[in-house]
MMTF fields as JSON, N, C-alpha, C and O atoms, coordinates in Angstrom:
{
  "mmtfVersion": "1.0.0",
  "mmtfProducer": "UNKNOWN",
  "numBonds": 467,
  "numAtoms": 468,
  "numGroups": 117,
  "numChains": 1,
  "numModels": 1,
  "chainsPerModel": [1],
  "groupsPerChain": [117],
  "chainIdList": ["A"],
  "bondAtomList": [4, 2, 8, 6, 12, 10, 16, 14, 20, 18, 24, 22, 28, 26, 32, 30, 36, 34, 40, 38, 44, 42, 48, 46, 52, 50, 56, 54, 60, 58, 64, 62, 68, 66, 72, 70, 76, 74, 80, 78, 84, 82, 88, 86, 92, 90, 96, 94, 100, 98, 104, 102, 108, 106, 112, 110, 116, 114, 120, 118, 124, 122, 128, 126, 132, 130, 136, 134, 140, 138, 144, 142, 148, 146, 152, 150, 156, 154, 160, 158, 164, 162, 168, 166, 172, 170, 176, 174, 180, 178, 184, 182, 188, 186, 192, 190, 196, 194, 200, 198, 204, 202, 208, 206, 212, 210, 216, 214, 220, 218, 224, 222, 228, 226, 232, 230, 236, 234, 240, 238, 244, 242, 248, 246, 252, 250, 256, 254, 260, 258, 264, 262, 268, 266, 272, 270, 276, 274, 280, 278, 284, 282, 288, 286, 292, 290, 296, 294, 300, 298, 304, 302, 308, 306, 312, 310, 316, 314, 320, 318, 324, 322, 328, 326, 332, 330, 336, 334, 340, 338, 344, 342, 348, 346, 352, 350, 356, 354, 360, 358, 364, 362, 368, 366, 372, 370, 376, 374, 380, 378, 384, 382, 388, 386, 392, 390, 396, 394, 400, 398, 404, 402, 408, 406, 412, 410, 416, 414, 420, 418, 424, 422, 428, 426, 432, 430, 436, 434, 440, 438, 444, 442, 448, 446, 452, 450, 456, 454, 460, 458, 464, 462],
  "bondOrderList": [1, 1, 1, 1, 1, 1, 1, 1, 1, 1, 1, 1, 1, 1, 1, 1, 1, 1, 1, 1, 1, 1, 1, 1, 1, 1, 1, 1, 1, 1, 1, 1, 1, 1, 1, 1, 1, 1, 1, 1, 1, 1, 1, 1, 1, 1, 1, 1, 1, 1, 1, 1, 1, 1, 1, 1, 1, 1, 1, 1, 1, 1, 1, 1, 1, 1, 1, 1, 1, 1, 1, 1, 1, 1, 1, 1, 1, 1, 1, 1, 1, 1, 1, 1, 1, 1, 1, 1, 1, 1, 1, 1, 1, 1, 1, 1, 1, 1, 1, 1, 1, 1, 1, 1, 1, 1, 1, 1, 1, 1, 1, 1, 1, 1, 1, 1],
  "groupList": [{"groupName": "MET", "atomNameList": ["N", "CA", "C", "O"], "elementList": ["N", "C", "C", "O"], "formalChargeList": [0, 0, 0, 0], "bondAtomList": [1, 0, 2, 1, 3, 2], "bondOrderList": [1, 1, 2], "singleLetterCode": "M", "chemCompType": "L-PEPTIDE LINKING"}, {"groupName": "ASN", "atomNameList": ["N", "CA", "C", "O"], "elementList": ["N", "C", "C", "O"], "formalChargeList": [0, 0, 0, 0], "bondAtomList": [1, 0, 2, 1, 3, 2], "bondOrderList": [1, 1, 2], "singleLetterCode": "N", "chemCompType": "L-PEPTIDE LINKING"}, {"groupName": "GLU", "atomNameList": ["N", "CA", "C", "O"], "elementList": ["N", "C", "C", "O"], "formalChargeList": [0, 0, 0, 0], "bondAtomList": [1, 0, 2, 1, 3, 2], "bondOrderList": [1, 1, 2], "singleLetterCode": "E", "chemCompType": "L-PEPTIDE LINKING"}, {"groupName": "CYS", "atomNameList": ["N", "CA", "C", "O"], "elementList": ["N", "C", "C", "O"], "formalChargeList": [0, 0, 0, 0], "bondAtomList": [1, 0, 2, 1, 3, 2], "bondOrderList": [1, 1, 2], "singleLetterCode": "C", "chemCompType": "L-PEPTIDE LINKING"}, {"groupName": "PRO", "atomNameList": ["N", "CA", "C", "O"], "elementList": ["N", "C", "C", "O"], "formalChargeList": [0, 0, 0, 0], "bondAtomList": [1, 0, 2, 1, 3, 2], "bondOrderList": [1, 1, 2], "singleLetterCode": "P", "chemCompType": "L-PEPTIDE LINKING"}, {"groupName": "THR", "atomNameList": ["N", "CA", "C", "O"], "elementList": ["N", "C", "C", "O"], "formalChargeList": [0, 0, 0, 0], "bondAtomList": [1, 0, 2, 1, 3, 2], "bondOrderList": [1, 1, 2], "singleLetterCode": "T", "chemCompType": "L-PEPTIDE LINKING"}, {"groupName": "GLY", "atomNameList": ["N", "CA", "C", "O"], "elementList": ["N", "C", "C", "O"], "formalChargeList": [0, 0, 0, 0], "bondAtomList": [1, 0, 2, 1, 3, 2], "bondOrderList": [1, 1, 2], "singleLetterCode": "G", "chemCompType": "PEPTIDE LINKING"}, {"groupName": "ARG", "atomNameList": ["N", "CA", "C", "O"], "elementList": ["N", "C", "C", "O"], "formalChargeList": [0, 0, 0, 0], "bondAtomList": [1, 0, 2, 1, 3, 2], "bondOrderList": [1, 1, 2], "singleLetterCode": "R", "chemCompType": "L-PEPTIDE LINKING"}, {"groupName": "TYR", "atomNameList": ["N", "CA", "C", "O"], "elementList": ["N", "C", "C", "O"], "formalChargeList": [0, 0, 0, 0], "bondAtomList": [1, 0, 2, 1, 3, 2], "bondOrderList": [1, 1, 2], "singleLetterCode": "Y", "chemCompType": "L-PEPTIDE LINKING"}, {"groupName": "ILE", "atomNameList": ["N", "CA", "C", "O"], "elementList": ["N", "C", "C", "O"], "formalChargeList": [0, 0, 0, 0], "bondAtomList": [1, 0, 2, 1, 3, 2], "bondOrderList": [1, 1, 2], "singleLetterCode": "I", "chemCompType": "L-PEPTIDE LINKING"}, {"groupName": "ASP", "atomNameList": ["N", "CA", "C", "O"], "elementList": ["N", "C", "C", "O"], "formalChargeList": [0, 0, 0, 0], "bondAtomList": [1, 0, 2, 1, 3, 2], "bondOrderList": [1, 1, 2], "singleLetterCode": "D", "chemCompType": "L-PEPTIDE LINKING"}, {"groupName": "VAL", "atomNameList": ["N", "CA", "C", "O"], "elementList": ["N", "C", "C", "O"], "formalChargeList": [0, 0, 0, 0], "bondAtomList": [1, 0, 2, 1, 3, 2], "bondOrderList": [1, 1, 2], "singleLetterCode": "V", "chemCompType": "L-PEPTIDE LINKING"}, {"groupName": "LEU", "atomNameList": ["N", "CA", "C", "O"], "elementList": ["N", "C", "C", "O"], "formalChargeList": [0, 0, 0, 0], "bondAtomList": [1, 0, 2, 1, 3, 2], "bondOrderList": [1, 1, 2], "singleLetterCode": "L", "chemCompType": "L-PEPTIDE LINKING"}, {"groupName": "SER", "atomNameList": ["N", "CA", "C", "O"], "elementList": ["N", "C", "C", "O"], "formalChargeList": [0, 0, 0, 0], "bondAtomList": [1, 0, 2, 1, 3, 2], "bondOrderList": [1, 1, 2], "singleLetterCode": "S", "chemCompType": "L-PEPTIDE LINKING"}, {"groupName": "ALA", "atomNameList": ["N", "CA", "C", "O"], "elementList": ["N", "C", "C", "O"], "formalChargeList": [0, 0, 0, 0], "bondAtomList": [1, 0, 2, 1, 3, 2], "bondOrderList": [1, 1, 2], "singleLetterCode": "A", "chemCompType": "L-PEPTIDE LINKING"}, {"groupName": "GLN", "atomNameList": ["N", "CA", "C", "O"], "elementList": ["N", "C", "C", "O"], "formalChargeList": [0, 0, 0, 0], "bondAtomList": [1, 0, 2, 1, 3, 2], "bondOrderList": [1, 1, 2], "singleLetterCode": "Q", "chemCompType": "L-PEPTIDE LINKING"}, {"groupName": "TRP", "atomNameList": ["N", "CA", "C", "O"], "elementList": ["N", "C", "C", "O"], "formalChargeList": [0, 0, 0, 0], "bondAtomList": [1, 0, 2, 1, 3, 2], "bondOrderList": [1, 1, 2], "singleLetterCode": "W", "chemCompType": "L-PEPTIDE LINKING"}, {"groupName": "PHE", "atomNameList": ["N", "CA", "C", "O"], "elementList": ["N", "C", "C", "O"], "formalChargeList": [0, 0, 0, 0], "bondAtomList": [1, 0, 2, 1, 3, 2], "bondOrderList": [1, 1, 2], "singleLetterCode": "F", "chemCompType": "L-PEPTIDE LINKING"}, {"groupName": "LYS", "atomNameList": ["N", "CA", "C", "O"], "elementList": ["N", "C", "C", "O"], "formalChargeList": [0, 0, 0, 0], "bondAtomList": [1, 0, 2, 1, 3, 2], "bondOrderList": [1, 1, 2], "singleLetterCode": "K", "chemCompType": "L-PEPTIDE LINKING"}],
  "groupTypeList": [0, 1, 2, 3, 4, 5, 3, 6, 7, 8, 9, 7, 6, 10, 11, 3, 4, 8, 3, 2, 2, 2, 12, 12, 10, 13, 14, 14, 6, 10, 14, 13, 4, 11, 14, 6, 2, 13, 12, 11, 4, 11, 8, 13, 3, 10, 2, 15, 16, 15, 14, 10, 17, 9, 12, 13, 14, 12, 2, 14, 2, 6, 9, 4, 14, 8, 18, 11, 13, 14, 2, 14, 11, 6, 15, 12, 4, 4, 1, 2, 8, 14, 11, 2, 9, 5, 6, 10, 9, 11, 11, 5, 11, 2, 2, 10, 10, 14, 2, 7, 14, 12, 2, 11, 9, 2, 13, 11, 18, 15, 10, 12, 2, 14, 2, 2, 5],
  "groupIdList": [1, 2, 3, 4, 5, 6, 7, 8, 9, 10, 11, 12, 13, 14, 15, 16, 17, 18, 19, 20, 21, 22, 23, 24, 25, 26, 27, 28, 29, 30, 31, 32, 33, 34, 35, 36, 37, 38, 39, 40, 41, 42, 43, 44, 45, 46, 47, 48, 49, 50, 51, 52, 53, 54, 55, 56, 57, 58, 59, 60, 61, 62, 63, 64, 65, 66, 67, 68, 69, 70, 71, 72, 73, 74, 75, 76, 77, 78, 79, 80, 81, 82, 83, 84, 85, 86, 87, 88, 89, 90, 91, 92, 93, 94, 95, 96, 97, 98, 99, 100, 101, 102, 103, 104, 105, 106, 107, 108, 109, 110, 111, 112, 113, 114, 115, 116, 117],
  "secStructList": [7, 3, 3, 7, 6, 6, 6, 7, 7, 3, 3, 1, 1, 1, 5, 7, 6, 6, 6, 7, 7, 5, 7, 3, 3, 7, 7, 6, 6, 7, 7, 1, 7, 7, 6, 6, 6, 6, 3, 3, 3, 3, 3, 3, 3, 1, 7, 2, 2, 2, 2, 2, 2, 2, 2, 2, 2, 2, 2, 2, 6, 6, 7, 7, 7, 3, 3, 3, 3, 2, 2, 2, 2, 6, 6, 1, 7, 7, 7, 1, 1, 7, 7, 7, 7, 7, 1, 1, 3, 3, 3, 3, 3, 3, 4, 4, 4, 2, 2, 2, 2, 2, 2, 2, 2, 2, 2, 2, 2, 2, 2, 2, 2, 2, 2, 2, 7],
  "xCoordList": [2.579, 2.586, 1.247, 0.246, 1.219, 0.038, -0.265, 0.713, -1.351, -1.635, -1.933, -2.592, -1.42, -1.789, -3.22, -3.443, -4.182, -5.494, -5.362, -6.246, -4.27, -4.235, -3.381, -3.847, -2.208, -1.371, -1.454, -1.062, -1.935, -2.17, -0.919, -0.926, 0.271, 1.444, 1.458, 0.879, 2.075, 2.32, 3.46, 4.538, 3.354, 4.566, 4.592, 3.501, 5.753, 5.777, 5.567, 5.955, 5.006, 4.801, 3.386, 2.506, 3.127, 1.836, 1.482, 0.295, 2.375, 2.142, 3.014, 4.208, 2.259, 2.867, 3.901, 3.579, 5.155, 6.221, 5.983, 6.502, 5.239, 4.877, 3.805, 3.894, 2.68, 1.518, 1.161, 0.231, 2.008, 1.782, 0.396, -0.06, -0.216, -1.548, -1.387, -0.354, -2.431, -2.315, -2.518, -3.365, -1.758, -1.916, -3.088, -3.468, -3.688, -4.583, -3.91, -2.973, -4.548, -4.176, -4.264, -5.297, -3.399, -3.475, -3.654, -3.416, -4.076, -4.244, -2.837, -1.857, -2.825, -1.61, -1.17, -1.934, 0.178, 0.589, 0.543, 0.48, 0.57, 0.432, 1.781, 2.646, 2.036, 3.33, 3.705, 4.767, 2.884, 3.022, 4.372, 4.882, 4.968, 6.066, 5.696, 4.573, 6.448, 6.088, 6.924, 8.134, 6.171, 6.801, 7.18, 6.423, 8.366, 8.733, 9.128, 9.167, 9.404, 9.777, 11.294, 11.665, 11.977, 13.437, 13.854, 14.937, 13.029, 13.435, 14.396, 14.321, 15.375, 16.537, 16.636, 16.53, 16.853, 16.92, 18.385, 19.379, 18.429, 19.649, 20.013, 21.088, 19.122, 19.299, 18.212, 17.084, 18.687, 17.798, 18.08, 19.211, 17.014, 17.024, 15.754, 14.839, 15.795, 14.698, 13.74, 12.588, 14.318, 13.73, 13.165, 13.789, 11.793, 10.99, 11.785, 11.855, 12.331, 13.017, 14.255, 14.589, 14.982, 16.011, 15.733, 16.364, 14.804, 14.18, 13.847, 14.241, 13.208, 12.414, 13.716, 13.774, 14.7, 15.849, 16.496, 16.729, 16.751, 17.523, 16.523, 16.985, 15.33, 14.32, 14.349, 14.309, 14.426, 14.373, 15.631, 15.601, 16.804, 18.105, 18.322, 19.027, 17.659, 17.51, 16.623, 17.036, 15.507, 14.58, 15.127, 14.759, 15.965, 16.646, 17.622, 17.855, 18.214, 19.08, 18.451, 19.146, 17.028, 16.378, 16.196, 15.795, 16.516, 16.36, 14.99, 14.842, 13.927, 12.808, 13.09, 13.804, 12.521, 12.769, 11.613, 10.725, 11.526, 10.349, 10.564, 11.455, 9.772, 9.935, 9.027, 7.843, 9.676, 8.845, 9.294, 10.338, 8.534, 8.876, 9.907, 10.018, 10.611, 11.839, 10.961, 11.41, 9.715, 9.074, 8.751, 8.793, 8.45, 8.15, 9.28, 9.101, 10.441, 11.745, 11.826, 12.205, 11.466, 11.516, 10.573, 10.585, 9.911, 9.136, 9.953, 9.669, 10.968, 11.82, 12.703, 12.935, 13.234, 14.022, 15.461, 15.753, 16.384, 17.623, 18.389, 18.013, 19.425, 20.125, 21.626, 21.935, 22.395, 23.964, 23.982, 25.033, 23.063, 23.078, 22.561, 22.692, 21.993, 21.226, 22.078, 23.149, 21.634, 22.422, 21.821, 20.717, 22.622, 22.036, 20.894, 21.018, 19.795, 18.73, 18.805, 18.629, 19.127, 19.424, 18.079, 17.899, 17.243, 16.128, 14.791, 14.662, 13.745, 12.354, 11.921, 10.911, 12.506, 12.197, 13.308, 14.442, 12.895, 13.908, 13.733, 12.561, 14.652, 14.45, 14.929, 16.043, 14.053, 14.361, 14.424, 13.848, 15.121, 15.145, 15.12, 15.19, 15.036, 15.033, 16.509, 17.446, 16.602, 17.94, 18.924, 20.113, 18.537, 19.204, 19.752, 20.837, 19.065, 19.551, 20.308, 20.711, 20.517, 21.02, 22.496, 22.814, 23.342, 24.824, 24.834, 25.544, 24.117, 23.986, 23.475, 24.011, 22.389, 21.671, 22.688, 22.789, 23.405, 24.437, 25.491, 25.997, 25.878, 26.793, 26.277, 27.007, 24.979, 24.28, 24.186, 24.585, 23.617, 23.574, 24.819, 24.861, 25.865, 27.185, 27.646, 28.329, 27.277, 27.601, 26.951, 27.496, 25.443, 24.724, 25.028, 24.802, 25.543, 25.969, 27.299, 27.429, 28.258, 29.336, 29.158, 29.928, 28.112, 27.857, 27.298, 27.692, 26.35, 25.73, 26.845, 26.818, 27.765, 28.9, 29.781, 30.162, 30.071, 30.789, 30.08, 30.78, 28.812, 28.172, 27.974, 27.591, 28.234, 28.018, 29.313, 29.401, 30.303, 31.726, 31.871, 32.925],
  "yCoordList": [23.471, 22.115, 21.589, 22.302, 20.341, 19.751, 18.511, 17.985, 18.059, 16.866, 15.551, 15.605, 14.433, 13.22, 12.83, 12.915, 12.407, 12.062, 10.614, 10.208, 9.76, 8.3, 8.411, 7.99, 8.934, 8.814, 10.043, 9.993, 11.079, 12.442, 13.211, 14.104, 12.951, 13.748, 14.882, 14.817, 15.974, 17.093, 17.136, 16.895, 17.462, 17.179, 18.115, 18.476, 18.668, 19.483, 18.711, 17.543, 19.242, 18.551, 18.31, 18.954, 17.294, 17.06, 15.663, 15.378, 14.65, 13.307, 12.83, 13.102, 12.078, 11.43, 10.523, 9.634, 10.568, 9.619, 8.292, 7.225, 8.445, 7.274, 6.411, 5.184, 7.155, 6.312, 6.474, 5.893, 7.354, 7.614, 8.165, 8.066, 8.76, 9.523, 10.824, 11.395, 11.524, 12.87, 13.709, 13.399, 14.708, 15.438, 16.425, 16.803, 16.863, 17.761, 19.113, 19.207, 20.1, 21.513, 21.689, 21.21, 22.297, 22.545, 24.042, 24.815, 24.385, 25.988, 26.505, 25.912, 27.706, 28.434, 29.095, 29.696, 28.9, 29.436, 28.499, 28.913, 27.143, 26.151, 26.076, 25.86, 26.287, 26.194, 24.932, 24.851, 23.933, 22.807, 22.091, 22.519, 21.019, 20.376, 19.621, 19.118, 19.501, 18.702, 17.394, 17.425, 16.162, 14.839, 14.676, 14.972, 14.2, 13.744, 15.001, 14.907, 16.109, 17.24, 17.234, 17.822, 16.439, 16.327, 14.896, 14.498, 14.132, 12.646, 12.684, 13.463, 11.742, 11.462, 9.899, 9.143, 9.476, 8.17, 7.684, 8.394, 6.428, 6.096, 4.565, 4.037, 4.011, 2.62, 2.4, 2.893, 1.634, 1.266, -0.205, -0.684, -0.799, -2.28, -2.741, -1.971, -3.918, -4.275, -5.432, -5.674, -6.014, -7.064, -6.331, -5.552, -6.79, -6.379, -6.876, -6.148, -8.057, -8.624, -7.851, -7.662, -7.367, -6.495, -5.294, -4.97, -4.486, -3.308, -3.546, -2.763, -4.483, -4.882, -5.157, -4.548, -5.967, -6.252, -4.997, -4.901, -4.089, -2.844, -2.009, -1.486, -1.876, -1.182, -1.649, -0.88, -3.028, -3.619, -3.236, -2.901, -3.27, -2.98, -1.443, -1.053, -0.605, 0.794, 1.075, 1.871, 0.552, 0.645, 0.033, 0.508, -0.969, -1.581, -0.71, -0.793, 0.171, 1.367, 2.462, 3.379, 2.56, 3.661, 4.771, 5.904, 4.362, 5.178, 4.946, 3.915, 5.896, 5.738, 5.666, 6.486, 4.725, 4.446, 4.115, 3.472, 4.558, 4.293, 3.875, 4.397, 2.976, 2.461, 3.273, 3.5, 3.695, 4.425, 3.897, 3.244, 4.121, 3.637, 4.707, 5.878, 4.039, 4.943, 6.169, 7.287, 6.072, 7.304, 8.357, 9.556, 7.939, 8.824, 9.704, 10.775, 9.117, 9.805, 11.189, 12.171, 11.228, 12.313, 13.592, 14.744, 13.154, 14.4, 14.888, 15.991, 14.223, 14.684, 15.803, 15.892, 16.768, 17.792, 17.215, 16.224, 17.792, 17.391, 17.468, 18.274, 16.638, 16.683, 16.021, 15.475, 16.198, 15.862, 14.318, 13.745, 13.615, 12.333, 11.249, 10.032, 11.866, 10.913, 9.973, 10.336, 8.709, 7.603, 7.467, 7.924, 6.818, 6.756, 5.526, 4.492, 5.869, 4.952, 4.04, 4.376, 2.594, 1.758, 0.715, 0.02, 0.693, -0.082, 0.424, 1.643, -0.343, 0.148, 0.483, 1.18, 0.109, 0.356, 1.035, 0.575, 2.052, 3.071, 3.111, 3.137, 3.124, 3.268, 4.733, 5.133, 5.444, 6.772, 7.016, 6.237, 8.089, 8.338, 9.993, 10.627, 10.577, 11.972, 12.34, 11.544, 13.557, 14.02, 14.066, 13.857, 14.309, 14.219, 12.874, 12.74, 11.847, 10.62, 9.947, 8.792, 10.663, 10.044, 9.459, 8.325, 10.342, 9.819, 8.641, 7.723, 8.456, 7.39, 6.041, 4.937, 6.346, 5.335, 4.578, 3.355, 5.533, 4.932, 4.182, 3.214, 4.529, 3.739, 2.395, 1.413, 2.284, 1.048, 0.169, -0.996, 0.782, 0.086, -0.592, -1.768, 0.261, -0.412, -1.597, -2.542, -1.491, -2.621, -3.661, -4.765, -3.456, -4.719, -5.359, -6.561, -4.619, -5.085, -6.068, -7.163, -5.521, -6.129, -7.486, -8.439, -7.461, -8.63, -9.584, -10.75, -9.2, -10.135, -10.89, -12.093, -10.023, -10.483, -11.582, -12.624, -11.274, -12.176, -13.561, -14.566, -13.632, -14.81, -15.588, -16.758, -14.934, -15.737, -16.287, -17.009, -16.015, -16.471, -17.537, -18.17],
  "zCoordList": [-9.337, -9.192, -9.53, -9.465, -9.894, -10.428, -9.493, -8.963, -9.27, -8.312, -9.181, -10.22, -8.695, -9.428, -8.886, -7.678, -9.76, -9.078, -8.537, -7.781, -8.884, -8.311, -7.03, -5.971, -7.081, -5.789, -4.887, -3.721, -5.401, -4.644, -4.454, -3.607, -5.21, -4.946, -5.79, -6.874, -5.416, -6.152, -6.862, -6.32, -8.222, -9.092, -10.087, -10.527, -10.618, -11.795, -13.084, -13.121, -14.112, -15.258, -15.521, -14.949, -16.469, -16.894, -16.681, -16.839, -16.32, -16.141, -14.914, -14.788, -14.019, -12.794, -13.165, -13.953, -12.732, -12.937, -12.183, -12.512, -11.252, -10.384, -10.95, -10.972, -11.455, -11.985, -13.367, -13.926, -13.919, -15.371, -15.802, -16.941, -14.745, -14.982, -15.286, -14.936, -16.017, -16.315, -15.022, -14.184, -14.909, -13.604, -13.714, -14.822, -12.536, -12.356, -11.884, -11.091, -12.503, -12.06, -10.638, -10.17, -9.707, -8.337, -8.229, -9.156, -7.074, -6.836, -6.919, -6.468, -7.558, -7.47, -6.127, -5.371, -5.931, -4.626, -3.567, -2.409, -3.849, -2.702, -2.406, -3.255, -0.955, -0.36, 0.293, 0.91, 0.192, 0.896, 0.384, -0.651, 1.069, 0.622, -0.669, -0.713, -1.631, -2.745, -2.851, -3.077, -2.666, -2.783, -4.277, -5.201, -4.411, -5.796, -6.654, -7.88, -6.046, -6.766, -7.461, -8.476, -6.639, -7.021, -7.214, -6.785, -7.839, -8.084, -9.174, -10.125, -8.985, -9.997, -10.138, -9.173, -11.461, -11.851, -11.3, -11.453, -10.656, -10.163, -10.65, -10.368, -11.311, -11.86, -13.004, -12.975, -13.955, -14.971, -15.515, -15.593, -15.848, -16.282, -17.12, -17.411, -17.431, -18.384, -17.58, -17.94, -16.587, -15.837, -14.497, -13.776, -14.347, -13.129, -11.804, -10.814, -11.848, -10.605, -10.12, -8.951, -11.44, -10.968, -10.396, -9.389, -10.906, -10.268, -8.874, -8.01, -8.614, -7.284, -6.39, -5.322, -6.708, -6.119, -5.484, -4.279, -6.362, -6.093, -5.18, -4.167, -5.451, -4.686, -3.205, -2.245, -3.133, -1.626, -0.938, 0.246, -1.66, -1.023, -0.731, 0.2, -1.599, -1.135, 0.014, 0.858, 0.158, 1.196, 2.514, 3.588, 2.462, 3.53, 4.223, 5.429, 3.371, 3.795, 4.288, 4.724, 4.308, 4.699, 3.55, 3.815, 2.293, 1.104, 0.409, -0.246, 0.521, -0.167, -1.793, -2.37, -2.352, -3.924, -4.581, -4.021, -5.913, -6.565, -8.063, -8.734, -8.535, -9.929, -10.873, -10.622, -11.983, -13.063, -14.227, -14.239, -15.399, -16.74, -17.27, -16.908, -18.187, -19.005, -19.498, -19.245, -20.197, -20.601, -19.538, -19.815, -18.405, -17.353, -16.767, -16.187, -16.995, -16.746, -17.374, -16.735, -18.618, -19.365, -18.793, -19.226, -17.904, -17.124, -16.068, -15.602, -15.589, -14.331, -14.961, -16.166, -13.856, -14.294, -14.427, -13.757, -15.267, -15.318, -13.895, -13.044, -13.682, -12.374, -12.721, -13.78, -11.652, -11.881, -11.515, -11.802, -10.972, -10.627, -11.638, -11.507, -12.597, -13.462, -14.152, -14.64, -14.223, -14.875, -16.32, -16.617, -17.169, -18.401, -18.354, -17.699, -19.172, -19.203, -20.252, -21.423, -19.799, -20.778, -20.865, -21.865, -19.805, -19.914, -19.734, -19.622, -19.688, -19.637, -18.278, -18.182, -17.236, -15.973, -15.075, -14.943, -14.547, -13.838, -12.5, -12.123, -11.612, -10.062, -9.798, -10.136, -9.207, -8.883, -7.315, -6.555, -6.853, -5.409, -5.315, -6.367, -4.25, -3.894, -4.416, -4.348, -4.912, -5.091, -3.971, -4.212, -2.842, -1.528, -1.325, -0.759, -1.757, -1.357, -2.492, -2.358, -3.642, -4.927, -4.704, -5.063, -4.085, -3.853, -3.063, -3.475, -1.889, -1.128, -1.853, -1.754, -2.559, -3.323, -4.347, -4.45, -5.069, -6.046, -5.338, -5.907, -4.146, -3.46, -3.093, -3.221, -2.615, -2.308, -3.507, -3.492, -4.617, -5.773, -6.234, -6.596, -6.194, -6.568, -5.512, -5.907, -4.332, -3.542, -3.757, -3.757, -4.017, -4.375, -5.646, -5.789, -6.623, -8.029, -7.716, -8.262, -6.766, -6.551, -5.689, -5.805, -4.858, -4.27, -5.255, -5.203, -6.225, -7.067, -7.982, -8.242, -8.393, -9.362, -8.492, -9.025, -7.132, -6.478, -6.238, -6.107, -6.182, -6.015, -7.305, -7.303, -8.349, -9.697, -10.064, -11.057, -9.365, -9.667, -8.73, -8.673]
}
């Protein structure tokens, strides 16, 4: 695992998906829990306000969520929950929270559509 010099997270890869900073080599054999080790993309958009809205909805449900750039998503390992990346901004969650996060996002999208009609 490598350490991000900006946010201090330990992550696999060479670039932090949160800060987009180059990661520093960490000591081999570090057995500490690794934040962000299993992040998965659950929502993608082009507008900052949309990402912030989804982020707020997830956090209101107790699901920690993070915004990253579409380029940073390429640094994340493949997973079964990954959504198609169609925008420049991607919302990610821990893999354990992905199924619930997708349900929350679907509910939020339905609520927004209902308000528009």
